[in-house]
mmCIF file of C-alpha atoms in Angstrom:
data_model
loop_
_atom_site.group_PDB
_atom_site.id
_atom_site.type_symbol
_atom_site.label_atom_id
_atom_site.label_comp_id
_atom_site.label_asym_id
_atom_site.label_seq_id
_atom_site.Cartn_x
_atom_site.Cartn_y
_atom_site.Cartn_z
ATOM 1 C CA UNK W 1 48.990 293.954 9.706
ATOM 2 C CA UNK W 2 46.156 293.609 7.169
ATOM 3 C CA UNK W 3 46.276 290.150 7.348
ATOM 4 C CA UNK W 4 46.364 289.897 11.026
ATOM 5 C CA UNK W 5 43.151 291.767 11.304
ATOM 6 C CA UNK W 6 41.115 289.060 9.402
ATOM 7 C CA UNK W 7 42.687 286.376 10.975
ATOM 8 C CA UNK W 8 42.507 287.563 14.630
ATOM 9 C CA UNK W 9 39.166 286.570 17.113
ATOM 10 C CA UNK W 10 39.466 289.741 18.787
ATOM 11 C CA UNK W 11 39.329 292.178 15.803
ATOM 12 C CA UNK W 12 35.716 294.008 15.798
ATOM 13 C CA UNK W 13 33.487 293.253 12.818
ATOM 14 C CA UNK W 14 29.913 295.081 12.002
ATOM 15 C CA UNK W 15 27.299 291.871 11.680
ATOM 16 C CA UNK W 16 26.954 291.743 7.829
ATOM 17 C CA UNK W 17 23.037 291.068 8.135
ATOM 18 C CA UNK W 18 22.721 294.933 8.825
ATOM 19 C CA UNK W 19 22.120 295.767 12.323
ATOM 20 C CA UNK W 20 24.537 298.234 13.675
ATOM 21 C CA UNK W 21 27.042 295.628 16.052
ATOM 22 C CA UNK W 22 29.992 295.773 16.303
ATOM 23 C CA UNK W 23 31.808 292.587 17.647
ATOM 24 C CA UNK W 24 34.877 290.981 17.985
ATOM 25 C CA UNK W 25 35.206 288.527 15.366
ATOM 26 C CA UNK W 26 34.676 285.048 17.492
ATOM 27 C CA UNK W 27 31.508 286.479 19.087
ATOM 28 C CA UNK W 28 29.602 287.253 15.642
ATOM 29 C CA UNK W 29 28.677 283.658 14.977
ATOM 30 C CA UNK W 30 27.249 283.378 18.153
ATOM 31 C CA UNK W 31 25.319 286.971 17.908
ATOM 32 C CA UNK W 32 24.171 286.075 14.134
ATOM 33 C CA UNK W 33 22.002 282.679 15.671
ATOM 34 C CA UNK W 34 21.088 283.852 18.664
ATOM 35 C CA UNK W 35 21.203 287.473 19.124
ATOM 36 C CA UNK W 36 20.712 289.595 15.804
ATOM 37 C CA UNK W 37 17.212 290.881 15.107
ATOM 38 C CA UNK W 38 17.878 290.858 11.534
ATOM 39 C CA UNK W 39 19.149 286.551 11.149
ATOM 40 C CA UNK W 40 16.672 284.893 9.096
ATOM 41 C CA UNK W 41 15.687 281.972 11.355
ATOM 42 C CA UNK W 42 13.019 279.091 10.760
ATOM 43 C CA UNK W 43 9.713 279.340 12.895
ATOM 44 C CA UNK W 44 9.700 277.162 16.147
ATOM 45 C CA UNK W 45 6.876 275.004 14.275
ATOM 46 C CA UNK W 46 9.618 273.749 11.774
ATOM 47 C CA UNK W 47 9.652 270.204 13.361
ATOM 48 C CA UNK W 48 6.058 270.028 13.141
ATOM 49 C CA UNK W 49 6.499 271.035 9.162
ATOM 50 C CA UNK W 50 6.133 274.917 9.176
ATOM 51 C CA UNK W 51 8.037 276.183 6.637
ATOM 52 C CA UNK W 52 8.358 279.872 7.024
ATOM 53 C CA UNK W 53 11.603 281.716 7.583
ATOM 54 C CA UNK W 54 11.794 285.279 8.590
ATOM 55 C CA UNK W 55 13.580 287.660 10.344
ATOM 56 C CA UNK W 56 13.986 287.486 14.178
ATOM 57 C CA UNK W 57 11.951 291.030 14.556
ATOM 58 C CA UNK W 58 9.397 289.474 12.605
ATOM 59 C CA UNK W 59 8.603 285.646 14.089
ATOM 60 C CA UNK W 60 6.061 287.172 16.402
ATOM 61 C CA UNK W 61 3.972 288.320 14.042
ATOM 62 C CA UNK W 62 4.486 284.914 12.339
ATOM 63 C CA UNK W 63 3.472 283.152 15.119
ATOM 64 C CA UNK W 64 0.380 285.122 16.151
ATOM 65 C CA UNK W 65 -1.349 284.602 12.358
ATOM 66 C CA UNK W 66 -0.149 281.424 11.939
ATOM 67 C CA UNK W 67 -2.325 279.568 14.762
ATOM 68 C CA UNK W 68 -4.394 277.407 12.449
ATOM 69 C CA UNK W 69 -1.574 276.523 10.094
ATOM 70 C CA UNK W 70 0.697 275.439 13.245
ATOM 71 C CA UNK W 71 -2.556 273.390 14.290
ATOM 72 C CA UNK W 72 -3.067 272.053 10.623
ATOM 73 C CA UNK W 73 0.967 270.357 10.815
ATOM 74 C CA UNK W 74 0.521 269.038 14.275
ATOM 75 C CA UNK W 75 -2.157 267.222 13.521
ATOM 76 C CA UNK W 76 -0.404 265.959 10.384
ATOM 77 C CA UNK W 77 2.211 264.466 12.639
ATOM 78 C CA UNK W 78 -0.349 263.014 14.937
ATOM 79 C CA UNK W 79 -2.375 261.589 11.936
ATOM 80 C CA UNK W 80 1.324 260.013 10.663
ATOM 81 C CA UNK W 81 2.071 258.890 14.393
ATOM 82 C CA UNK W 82 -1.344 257.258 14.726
ATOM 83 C CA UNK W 83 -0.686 255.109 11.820
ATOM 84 C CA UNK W 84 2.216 254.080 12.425
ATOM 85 C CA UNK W 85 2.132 253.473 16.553
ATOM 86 C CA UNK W 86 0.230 250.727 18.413
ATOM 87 C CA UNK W 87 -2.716 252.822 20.316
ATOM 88 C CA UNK W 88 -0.976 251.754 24.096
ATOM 89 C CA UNK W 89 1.699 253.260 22.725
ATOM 90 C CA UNK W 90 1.034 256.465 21.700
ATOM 91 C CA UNK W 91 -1.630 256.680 24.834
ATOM 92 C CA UNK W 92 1.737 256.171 26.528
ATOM 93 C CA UNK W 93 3.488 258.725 25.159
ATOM 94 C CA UNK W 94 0.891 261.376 25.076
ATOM 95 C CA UNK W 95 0.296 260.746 28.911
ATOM 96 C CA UNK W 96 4.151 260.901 29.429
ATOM 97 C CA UNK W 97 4.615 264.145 27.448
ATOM 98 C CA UNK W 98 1.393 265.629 29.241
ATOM 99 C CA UNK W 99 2.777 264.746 32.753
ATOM 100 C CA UNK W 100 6.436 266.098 32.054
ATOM 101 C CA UNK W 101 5.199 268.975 30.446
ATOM 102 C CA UNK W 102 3.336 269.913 33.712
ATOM 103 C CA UNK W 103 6.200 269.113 35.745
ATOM 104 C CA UNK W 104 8.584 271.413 33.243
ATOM 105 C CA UNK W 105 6.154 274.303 33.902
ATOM 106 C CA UNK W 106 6.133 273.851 37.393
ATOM 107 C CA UNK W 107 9.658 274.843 37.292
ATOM 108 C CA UNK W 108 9.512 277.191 35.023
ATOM 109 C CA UNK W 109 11.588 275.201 32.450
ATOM 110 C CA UNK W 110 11.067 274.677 28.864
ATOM 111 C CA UNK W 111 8.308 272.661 27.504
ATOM 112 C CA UNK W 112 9.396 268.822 26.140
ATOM 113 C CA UNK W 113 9.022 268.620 22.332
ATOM 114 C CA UNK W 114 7.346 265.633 20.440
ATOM 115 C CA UNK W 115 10.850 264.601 18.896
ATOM 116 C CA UNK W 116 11.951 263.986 22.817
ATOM 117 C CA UNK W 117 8.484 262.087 23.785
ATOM 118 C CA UNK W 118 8.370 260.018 20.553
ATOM 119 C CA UNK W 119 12.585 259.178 20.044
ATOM 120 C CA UNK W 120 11.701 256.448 22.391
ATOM 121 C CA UNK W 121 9.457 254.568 19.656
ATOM 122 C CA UNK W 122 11.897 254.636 17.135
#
């Protein structure tokens, strides 16, 4: 029986990161990078070089102080994409990620990142 329990999806597990859930085994991966308030996750700015890690409670806070920083590695990756890109292109690309960024929040979708603009140039 002992050995059933760790083995089977459906037994309920407490999230080991200290929050009080309770959850059959298969579902705690999901609640651990999604869900739990206490996961250490990377800020949203990670892909822009941010390299600040925090718990999930705590990434607002991040992200409200953090303004200038975020600013400082975005232009970073402009300065590097500037160098590197022929000036019609990244015109191109700005334009394109300005128009379907306008069109995503007219629907109320998610905004397109620079990875998805820029993947084209690679």
């Amino acid at each position: 029986m002992k050995d059933h329990i760790y083995c089977c999806d459906e037994y309920p597990f407490n999230c080991d990161n200290g929050c009080p859930v309770f959850l059959p085994k298969k579902q705690l991966l999901i609640h651990k990078s999604q869900e739990c308030l206490f996961s250490r996750i990377p800020c949203e700015w990670s892909e822009f070089g941010c390299n600040h890690k925090a718990l999930r409670t705590d990434m607002k806070n991040h992200h409200m102080g953090s303004t200038a920083q975020h600013l400082q590695c975005v232009k970073k990756v402009l300065d590097k994409i500037l160098t590197i890109l022929p000036q019609d292109q990244v015109k191109y690309a700005l334009d394109d990620l300005k128009n379907k960024n306008n069109s995503q929040q007219q629907q109320g979708s998610s905004l397109i990142t620079a990875d998805e603009i820029f993947s084209n140039f690679s």
